[in-house]
XYZ file of C-alpha atoms in Angstrom:
620
model
C 11.577 26.323 83.211
C 10.286 29.938 83.466
C 10.368 31.349 87.055
C 7.267 32.061 89.101
C 6.442 35.738 89.270
C 6.111 36.707 92.991
C 5.892 40.575 93.292
C 2.163 40.669 94.114
C 2.315 37.655 96.433
C 5.336 39.104 98.384
C 3.407 42.497 98.617
C 0.400 40.655 100.027
C 2.714 38.662 102.489
C 4.309 41.865 103.801
C 0.769 43.378 104.315
C -0.116 40.264 106.429
C 3.066 40.684 108.398
C 1.934 44.145 109.525
C -1.756 43.000 110.141
C -2.563 43.030 113.755
C -5.267 40.273 113.015
C -2.441 37.760 112.768
C -0.045 38.894 115.421
C -0.525 41.573 118.134
C 2.123 43.856 116.577
C 3.719 44.048 113.155
C 6.530 41.444 112.346
C 9.663 42.218 110.512
C 10.518 38.883 109.058
C 8.570 35.716 108.277
C 10.152 32.154 108.013
C 8.564 29.614 105.661
C 9.988 26.134 106.148
C 9.644 23.174 103.701
C 7.851 20.758 105.894
C 4.310 19.944 107.278
C 3.012 19.564 110.856
C 4.730 16.151 111.051
C 8.205 17.123 109.598
C 7.498 14.846 106.636
C 10.086 14.597 103.919
C 7.570 14.351 101.138
C 4.575 16.530 101.590
C 0.946 17.035 100.282
C 0.028 19.868 97.953
C -1.714 21.808 100.833
C 1.541 21.939 102.554
C 3.695 23.214 99.632
C 3.834 26.611 101.196
C 7.623 27.418 100.522
C 6.936 26.511 96.744
C 3.833 28.798 96.644
C 5.623 31.767 97.671
C 8.833 31.490 95.976
C 8.358 29.084 93.104
C 11.060 26.646 94.022
C 9.722 22.959 94.406
C 12.818 20.845 95.464
C 12.368 18.745 98.676
C 14.539 20.865 101.025
C 14.618 24.440 101.380
C 13.639 27.370 103.632
C 12.333 30.756 102.560
C 12.590 34.041 104.725
C 10.727 37.239 103.717
C 11.594 40.601 105.424
C 10.175 44.092 104.589
C 12.847 44.674 102.045
C 14.321 41.280 101.160
C 13.223 37.600 100.095
C 15.933 34.868 100.292
C 15.862 31.054 100.043
C 18.211 28.618 101.446
C 18.830 25.204 99.776
C 21.636 22.640 99.401
C 23.716 21.636 96.518
C 21.368 19.230 95.066
C 19.011 22.090 94.116
C 21.294 25.217 93.328
C 20.593 24.977 89.472
C 16.737 24.120 89.962
C 16.098 26.907 92.403
C 17.832 29.467 90.245
C 15.620 28.597 87.233
C 12.401 28.468 89.308
C 12.665 31.928 91.328
C 12.370 35.276 89.945
C 14.589 38.318 90.725
C 12.629 39.283 93.903
C 14.485 36.211 95.579
C 18.187 35.672 96.553
C 19.457 32.193 96.513
C 21.482 31.233 99.586
C 23.657 28.342 98.653
C 24.006 26.268 101.805
C 27.380 24.456 102.257
C 29.406 27.226 100.629
C 31.808 29.242 102.937
C 30.446 32.622 101.871
C 26.801 31.718 102.528
C 25.411 33.193 105.792
C 23.330 30.993 108.032
C 19.577 32.139 108.178
C 20.312 33.559 111.618
C 23.287 35.509 110.675
C 21.625 36.801 107.707
C 18.432 37.830 109.600
C 20.709 39.719 112.307
C 22.510 41.518 109.411
C 19.358 42.750 107.615
C 16.845 43.364 110.475
C 16.291 46.699 112.255
C 16.817 46.648 116.175
C 14.408 44.692 118.302
C 12.794 42.943 115.428
C 10.228 40.394 115.564
C 10.597 37.152 113.388
C 7.413 35.258 112.934
C 6.946 31.428 112.181
C 4.189 28.990 112.193
C 4.851 26.929 115.268
C 3.246 23.858 113.583
C 5.671 23.595 110.826
C 8.969 24.259 112.696
C 10.438 21.516 114.700
C 11.034 22.111 118.351
C 14.878 21.642 117.945
C 15.018 24.194 115.143
C 12.835 26.809 117.081
C 15.189 26.462 120.088
C 18.445 27.103 117.979
C 16.701 29.925 115.922
C 15.298 31.632 118.983
C 18.551 31.621 121.008
C 20.481 33.148 118.086
C 17.995 35.942 117.583
C 17.627 36.678 121.182
C 21.505 37.064 121.563
C 21.261 39.868 119.060
C 18.151 41.661 120.665
C 15.489 40.078 118.328
C 12.646 37.685 119.180
C 11.345 34.540 117.351
C 7.573 34.612 117.681
C 4.819 31.972 117.135
C 2.209 33.240 114.565
C -0.726 30.855 115.005
C -2.510 31.420 111.725
C -0.198 30.645 108.773
C 0.466 33.824 106.812
C 1.006 31.883 103.412
C -2.420 30.316 103.907
C -3.824 33.912 104.422
C -2.537 34.833 100.863
C -3.116 31.549 99.111
C -6.823 31.737 97.898
C -7.054 28.433 96.036
C -4.995 26.240 98.638
C -5.919 22.560 97.955
C -7.933 20.762 100.740
C -5.803 18.377 103.096
C -6.289 15.025 101.467
C -8.265 12.172 103.303
C -7.716 9.033 101.262
C -9.135 5.606 102.208
C -7.263 3.671 104.848
C -6.047 0.227 104.306
C -5.606 -2.373 107.379
C -2.798 -4.724 107.092
C -3.104 -8.397 108.373
C -0.567 -10.342 110.321
C 0.519 -12.058 107.140
C 2.125 -8.725 106.268
C 2.959 -7.136 109.580
C 4.168 -10.058 111.764
C 2.791 -8.331 114.934
C -0.747 -7.136 115.780
C -1.053 -3.363 116.768
C -1.913 -4.609 120.380
C 1.429 -6.271 120.649
C 3.250 -3.170 119.337
C 1.327 -1.023 121.982
C 2.344 -3.464 124.704
C 6.006 -3.369 123.563
C 5.839 0.476 123.448
C 4.437 0.671 126.913
C 7.125 -1.642 128.171
C 9.784 0.827 126.889
C 7.765 3.660 128.663
C 7.632 1.743 131.921
C 11.497 1.127 131.676
C 12.068 5.084 131.506
C 9.186 5.807 133.861
C 7.346 7.804 131.109
C 3.604 8.347 131.469
C 2.580 9.701 128.015
C 4.061 9.209 124.606
C 2.994 11.580 121.850
C 3.563 10.145 118.267
C 3.790 12.809 115.466
C 5.562 11.126 112.606
C 3.153 9.733 110.100
C 4.931 6.676 109.330
C 5.417 5.739 112.974
C 1.652 5.938 113.734
C 0.895 3.921 110.442
C 3.354 1.346 111.564
C 2.104 1.286 115.249
C -1.660 0.493 113.964
C -0.864 -1.507 110.975
C -2.624 0.896 108.854
C -1.610 2.619 105.427
C -3.120 5.461 103.535
C -2.371 7.576 100.501
C -2.382 11.091 101.590
C 1.142 12.000 100.379
C 2.320 10.861 96.858
C 4.821 7.893 96.920
C 4.360 7.293 100.751
C 1.590 5.132 102.026
C 0.836 7.274 105.092
C -2.215 9.518 106.255
C -2.502 12.612 108.485
C -2.945 11.470 112.193
C -1.527 11.882 115.630
C -1.549 9.285 118.518
C -1.200 9.900 122.322
C -0.574 6.561 124.126
C -0.856 6.485 127.885
C -0.153 3.432 130.243
C -3.722 2.371 129.914
C -5.291 4.672 127.198
C -4.910 5.224 123.407
C -5.965 8.366 121.637
C -6.027 8.578 117.875
C -6.464 11.939 116.160
C -7.644 11.536 112.461
C -10.408 12.802 110.140
C -13.243 10.686 111.678
C -15.074 10.238 108.305
C -12.391 7.874 107.505
C -13.306 5.425 110.244
C -16.712 4.677 108.839
C -15.353 1.503 107.037
C -16.453 -1.581 108.814
C -13.285 -3.701 108.052
C -11.348 -0.746 109.586
C -13.524 -0.409 112.802
C -13.070 -4.215 113.296
C -9.242 -3.976 112.783
C -9.063 -1.130 115.443
C -11.721 -2.875 117.556
C -13.792 0.362 117.831
C -17.100 -1.320 118.326
C -15.982 -4.438 120.215
C -13.033 -3.463 122.394
C -11.037 -6.327 123.675
C -8.985 -5.684 126.810
C -9.654 -2.133 128.221
C -5.933 -1.023 127.858
C -6.333 -1.468 124.077
C -9.548 0.552 123.672
C -8.865 3.308 121.163
C -10.510 6.682 121.745
C -10.785 8.598 118.511
C -10.789 12.395 118.076
C -10.746 14.785 115.077
C -7.283 15.348 113.683
C -7.421 19.152 114.693
C -8.209 18.169 118.301
C -4.735 17.012 119.324
C -3.850 20.465 120.672
C -6.644 20.760 123.164
C -6.519 17.103 124.216
C -2.784 17.322 124.824
C -3.449 20.472 126.902
C -6.091 18.541 128.953
C -3.687 15.648 129.480
C -0.850 17.966 130.693
C -3.306 19.865 133.052
C -3.847 16.652 134.975
C -0.264 15.422 135.101
C 1.218 14.378 138.474
C 4.370 16.079 139.809
C 6.571 13.037 138.678
C 4.659 12.385 135.306
C 6.842 12.572 132.204
C 5.816 12.966 128.509
C 7.819 11.568 125.623
C 8.079 13.461 122.529
C 10.485 13.361 119.461
C 12.690 16.436 119.508
C 11.715 16.902 115.894
C 8.068 17.145 116.557
C 6.496 20.549 116.031
C 7.289 23.394 118.265
C 3.361 23.778 118.761
C 2.857 20.520 120.259
C 6.178 20.322 122.131
C 5.433 23.617 124.068
C 2.006 22.481 125.163
C 4.006 19.961 127.525
C 5.412 21.817 130.634
C 9.185 21.938 130.758
C 9.400 19.942 133.935
C 7.287 17.162 132.515
C 8.796 17.071 128.930
C 11.186 14.421 127.770
C 12.286 15.053 124.263
C 14.136 12.148 122.460
C 16.044 12.203 119.140
C 14.612 8.993 118.143
C 11.300 7.639 119.571
C 10.891 3.779 120.618
C 8.615 3.377 117.495
C 11.221 4.679 115.168
C 13.762 2.200 116.645
C 11.324 -0.735 116.512
C 10.116 0.037 112.997
C 13.713 -0.099 111.831
C 14.319 -3.592 113.012
C 12.234 -5.727 110.612
C 10.622 -8.985 111.945
C 10.674 -12.232 110.092
C 7.488 -11.554 108.374
C 8.407 -8.060 107.117
C 11.666 -9.532 105.887
C 9.766 -12.204 103.959
C 7.718 -9.519 102.444
C 10.742 -7.368 101.524
C 12.379 -10.262 99.861
C 9.154 -11.022 97.887
C 8.689 -7.523 96.880
C 12.436 -7.356 95.604
C 11.972 -10.396 93.387
C 8.830 -8.931 91.808
C 10.853 -5.720 91.205
C 13.697 -7.669 89.676
C 11.220 -9.254 87.315
C 9.963 -5.769 86.167
C 13.620 -4.442 85.834
C 14.673 -7.572 83.739
C 11.789 -6.964 81.492
C 12.580 -3.268 81.205
C 16.319 -3.879 80.241
C 15.321 -6.596 77.792
C 12.803 -4.140 76.168
C 15.258 -1.186 76.110
C 18.021 -3.374 74.422
C 15.575 -3.925 71.599
C 14.003 -0.429 71.386
C 16.854 1.979 71.955
C 18.644 1.345 68.568
C 15.244 2.448 66.898
C 15.753 5.953 68.397
C 12.450 6.505 69.987
C 12.893 5.839 73.685
C 13.190 8.863 75.835
C 13.976 9.446 79.550
C 10.223 9.842 80.275
C 9.060 6.860 78.135
C 11.598 4.550 79.789
C 10.426 5.768 83.228
C 6.836 5.109 82.179
C 7.733 1.795 80.886
C 9.467 0.714 84.131
C 6.102 1.817 86.053
C 4.189 -0.229 83.521
C 6.191 -3.441 84.101
C 5.959 -3.049 87.950
C 2.245 -2.482 87.945
C 1.892 -5.938 86.395
C 3.258 -7.543 89.435
C 0.979 -8.733 92.341
C 0.209 -6.312 95.223
C 1.575 -3.279 93.312
C 0.404 -0.071 94.944
C 2.563 2.566 93.262
C 5.975 4.159 92.851
C 8.114 4.933 96.128
C 9.482 8.037 94.746
C 9.615 9.861 91.380
C 11.716 7.807 88.774
C 15.219 9.342 88.125
C 15.554 8.281 84.533
C 18.674 10.098 83.108
C 20.949 9.872 80.107
C 24.433 11.205 79.459
C 24.837 14.720 81.084
C 21.463 14.609 82.867
C 22.868 11.548 84.848
C 25.192 13.977 86.516
C 22.269 15.901 88.276
C 21.929 13.756 91.314
C 18.109 14.488 91.981
C 17.224 14.713 88.243
C 13.594 14.064 87.167
C 12.787 14.150 83.533
C 10.492 17.061 82.400
C 9.306 17.464 78.827
C 11.718 20.523 78.462
C 14.713 18.351 79.672
C 13.714 15.041 78.144
C 16.576 13.331 76.250
C 16.567 10.341 73.877
C 18.318 7.207 74.910
C 21.007 6.148 72.498
C 23.849 3.698 72.188
C 26.296 6.332 72.644
C 25.661 7.460 76.230
C 25.475 6.032 79.780
C 21.904 5.509 81.228
C 21.086 5.724 84.854
C 17.704 4.759 86.259
C 16.999 4.972 90.121
C 13.403 3.819 90.697
C 11.355 2.021 93.098
C 7.701 0.658 94.009
C 5.368 0.320 96.861
C 3.964 -3.412 97.062
C 1.707 -4.246 100.000
C 4.413 -6.706 101.090
C 7.363 -4.220 100.878
C 9.152 -1.263 99.400
C 11.970 -1.180 96.757
C 14.583 1.255 95.597
C 17.158 0.208 93.004
C 19.629 2.179 90.865
C 21.410 0.550 87.702
C 23.739 2.379 85.357
C 24.121 0.835 81.912
C 25.390 1.465 78.446
C 23.669 0.240 75.254
C 26.748 0.535 73.035
C 30.441 0.719 74.044
C 31.286 2.611 77.045
C 34.491 4.729 77.140
C 37.666 3.632 78.990
C 36.925 6.530 81.614
C 33.252 5.505 82.020
C 34.357 1.947 82.710
C 37.040 2.977 85.073
C 34.667 5.265 87.072
C 31.977 2.567 87.032
C 34.442 -0.164 88.475
C 35.501 2.276 91.188
C 31.944 2.617 92.265
C 31.368 -1.135 92.067
C 34.316 -1.624 94.181
C 32.837 0.666 96.794
C 29.612 -0.991 96.500
C 31.032 -4.373 97.118
C 33.175 -2.955 99.968
C 30.037 -2.092 102.007
C 27.919 -5.085 100.894
C 30.586 -7.558 101.901
C 31.844 -5.655 105.024
C 31.905 -7.598 108.272
C 31.686 -5.330 111.198
C 31.177 -5.653 115.096
C 27.571 -5.447 116.518
C 27.076 -1.971 117.746
C 28.784 -0.326 114.587
C 27.173 2.958 113.314
C 26.476 3.096 109.728
C 28.482 6.238 109.162
C 31.659 4.353 109.818
C 31.049 2.094 106.892
C 30.718 5.329 104.617
C 34.401 5.408 103.763
C 34.435 1.900 102.690
C 32.297 2.977 99.628
C 34.530 5.652 98.876
C 38.184 4.313 99.223
C 38.651 3.193 95.643
C 37.219 6.473 94.463
C 39.385 8.452 96.792
C 42.415 6.441 95.823
C 42.037 7.954 92.301
C 41.201 11.426 93.507
C 37.393 11.076 92.856
C 34.442 11.266 95.158
C 30.566 11.826 95.464
C 28.719 14.325 97.348
C 25.828 12.499 98.719
C 25.434 9.843 101.601
C 25.977 6.157 100.822
C 22.871 4.725 102.257
C 19.512 5.434 104.055
C 17.069 3.180 105.967
C 14.049 1.740 103.917
C 10.601 1.173 105.346
C 8.514 -1.937 104.878
C 5.382 -0.719 102.750
C 6.226 2.730 104.202
C 8.630 5.610 103.472
C 11.504 4.680 101.149
C 13.755 7.002 103.400
C 13.500 6.257 107.070
C 15.722 6.647 110.207
C 17.481 6.005 112.562
C 20.070 4.153 110.678
C 21.947 5.048 107.549
C 25.407 5.060 105.893
C 26.582 8.696 105.717
C 29.297 11.069 106.490
C 26.756 13.888 106.965
C 25.529 12.458 110.277
C 26.916 10.893 113.386
C 23.515 10.883 115.040
C 22.549 7.626 113.294
C 21.760 4.688 115.576
C 23.874 1.485 115.584
C 23.125 -1.158 112.885
C 21.679 -4.324 114.140
C 20.198 -7.405 112.494
C 17.028 -6.927 110.746
C 17.652 -3.338 109.768
C 17.267 -2.702 106.142
C 19.472 0.009 104.321
C 20.508 1.089 100.879
C 24.140 0.720 99.480
C 24.481 3.444 96.872
C 27.746 4.874 95.973
C 28.182 6.945 92.823
C 30.226 9.227 90.674
C 29.097 12.203 88.680
C 31.152 13.864 85.855
C 29.351 17.201 85.288
C 28.137 17.713 81.720
C 28.981 14.153 80.791
C 27.533 11.232 82.765
C 26.341 9.989 86.175
C 26.927 6.609 87.737
C 25.245 5.093 90.602
C 24.897 1.467 91.817
C 22.178 0.787 94.428
C 20.979 -2.200 96.158
C 18.703 -2.397 99.272
C 20.612 -4.863 101.749
C 19.591 -6.437 104.913
C 21.749 -6.514 108.096
C 22.326 -10.190 109.158
C 24.631 -11.923 111.617
C 28.189 -12.909 110.299
C 30.241 -15.700 111.586
C 33.815 -14.673 111.170
C 36.837 -16.854 112.595
C 36.873 -15.154 115.868
C 34.418 -13.528 118.196
C 36.269 -10.732 120.019
C 34.817 -10.150 123.626
C 31.862 -12.085 122.500
C 30.462 -8.933 120.675
C 29.342 -10.816 117.713
C 29.431 -9.447 114.070
C 27.128 -8.523 111.286
C 27.358 -8.171 107.612
C 24.766 -7.320 104.636
C 22.700 -9.769 102.464
C 21.377 -7.895 99.181
C 17.695 -8.015 98.821
C 17.969 -6.317 95.283
C 18.575 -9.057 92.695
C 19.099 -7.116 89.388
C 22.246 -7.903 87.379
C 25.073 -5.312 87.274
C 26.075 -4.713 83.693
C 29.600 -6.481 83.105
C 30.040 -4.469 79.878
C 30.477 -1.445 82.244
C 33.287 -2.890 84.322
C 36.949 -2.885 83.795
C 37.337 -6.395 85.181
C 41.149 -6.036 85.289
C 40.680 -3.534 88.096
C 38.661 -6.020 90.242
C 40.475 -8.385 92.729
C 39.755 -12.072 92.834
C 37.606 -11.652 95.822
C 35.487 -8.728 94.122
C 35.108 -10.978 90.876
C 33.866 -13.823 93.211
C 31.238 -11.423 94.817
C 30.086 -10.449 91.411
C 29.676 -14.017 90.202
C 27.982 -15.233 93.379
C 25.618 -12.131 93.252
C 24.801 -13.015 89.614
C 24.445 -16.767 90.242
C 21.769 -15.654 92.977
C 19.978 -13.370 90.502
C 19.661 -16.134 87.947
C 18.606 -18.676 90.361
C 15.927 -16.688 92.206
C 14.799 -14.214 89.635
C 15.106 -16.763 86.876
C 12.579 -19.081 88.475
C 10.111 -16.261 88.991
C 10.507 -15.127 85.400
C 9.802 -18.687 84.257
C 6.897 -19.042 86.556
C 5.438 -15.788 85.064
C 6.155 -17.065 81.439
C 8.355 -14.076 80.692
C 10.807 -15.975 78.493
C 12.392 -13.054 76.590
C 13.410 -11.344 79.943
C 14.597 -14.772 81.163
C 16.958 -14.983 77.978
C 18.234 -11.529 78.934
C 18.758 -12.495 82.420
C 20.865 -15.539 81.419
C 22.990 -13.425 79.125
C 23.583 -10.672 81.953
C 24.669 -13.136 84.603
C 27.385 -14.957 82.744
C 30.357 -15.462 85.198
C 33.385 -13.187 84.823
C 36.261 -15.368 84.066
């Protein structure tokens, strides 16, 4: 991987920083965050500004350029990749290491007195702006909003913003009409005496209106804002997309039903001026709800006395608790996904000994099998297909220069998923096509014990996911081992594969309590640098549990696996499993055989069915 040569680009950017066309006086530093105006995790090519200026293309990182310096902050998943992708104009700041200064501290140490630090207010979240602004002010500097993005100013061939065709989803997929969702949202607004709600997260607006797009790879979302009042709805989107008659009928644009469900449409770019107009007409007691992670630009349009920022919006919370229709869809999607993976593993078993399967060709084969399933739309993230030492790189993605051949001598880890119209999948399996070493089996079994501990956990209603994180680690900790990522994330329903507000991670205590109907991943792992990686991931559904007692009438919850793909018994040291754990594996495999076996048979995929039967033999 050769680094991007950035000397000339940095010279142009530093010129722009001095140019009064962009800001009324020269700025001494410019911050380039990773995200887009909606704080999306995955972004469209036109928003890859941090990658354009420094060359590093990982999903997380912030670049800062001053008159003399250029530095990039990123986390441990990306230290290696960033160091390979950036030239020597850049300093890599390794977040999480004791010796690494924060962005604010570094700026304070390198800037001359009374400096101005610029940032595009559309791509910095309001809460980040507040923290950065306060820290700089305490040292005599100021954070300033530069309305025109300076990277765009030095990026001549920047791609256009995508505007893909929109797809409307019927009740057979959503379970609730958008009108019902609007009514529920207004109910929440009324409870808190809120007059207006500004929706900026792309997946929240897609969910609210039962629409999907393809503006961002792997995520079926589209560029849009929505502003909902107690009797008005404003939608900001590229108006050319609304010419499709089916879509117009779905949104009732030409034949509005009730007046309070009538949608006014505006161009995507008009959200700023429209929100200004709304705010100019606010009564003294009127309040506006906006997520504290929304862009600083939109947040600051709302006058402070009227602004009511919240960490999670009512849409984020409602979207996380799937209804019966969405749960049915997710179950169906996971059965199709299991069929494709049974096909894949059966095929790999035959082909690997021939010596011509690589990480890339295995990933392509997984996609090919998935694409044969009904309602397949695309992948839900880039496939992590990794053998031997590549498996120890947690966010590895095979490239021609790193591509290894699968053999019968190394552990193979594949973490992959798909978008189907009825649901989103994300599954990881770790397998060996020869004979695993005693140490590989031992580590695999500790990871399996952790996976089962979470999956079989029974916990009171109101428990937050982060409390379950150590259940997944206990067996590893017992042997002095660990892994440096969270244990689980929320999963959308034909939406983003990562969604809030729930998850299972030691890294956040701001998650919302788990409740029945939420869907999360359960994915502990272990990574031996330079040797192998192990991860076991199922997507699981939170369901009510009925233990013996019911303390203070609180009620209990547990998990039901939606992913139904066998876990390789060959990788287990079954002596290390308790009877309860062996029973869990046998019961899980019985379900895989029964449910997925029936579907393999229905689809006439007999070879994969034979493979499934062999892989689900009970542990004695």
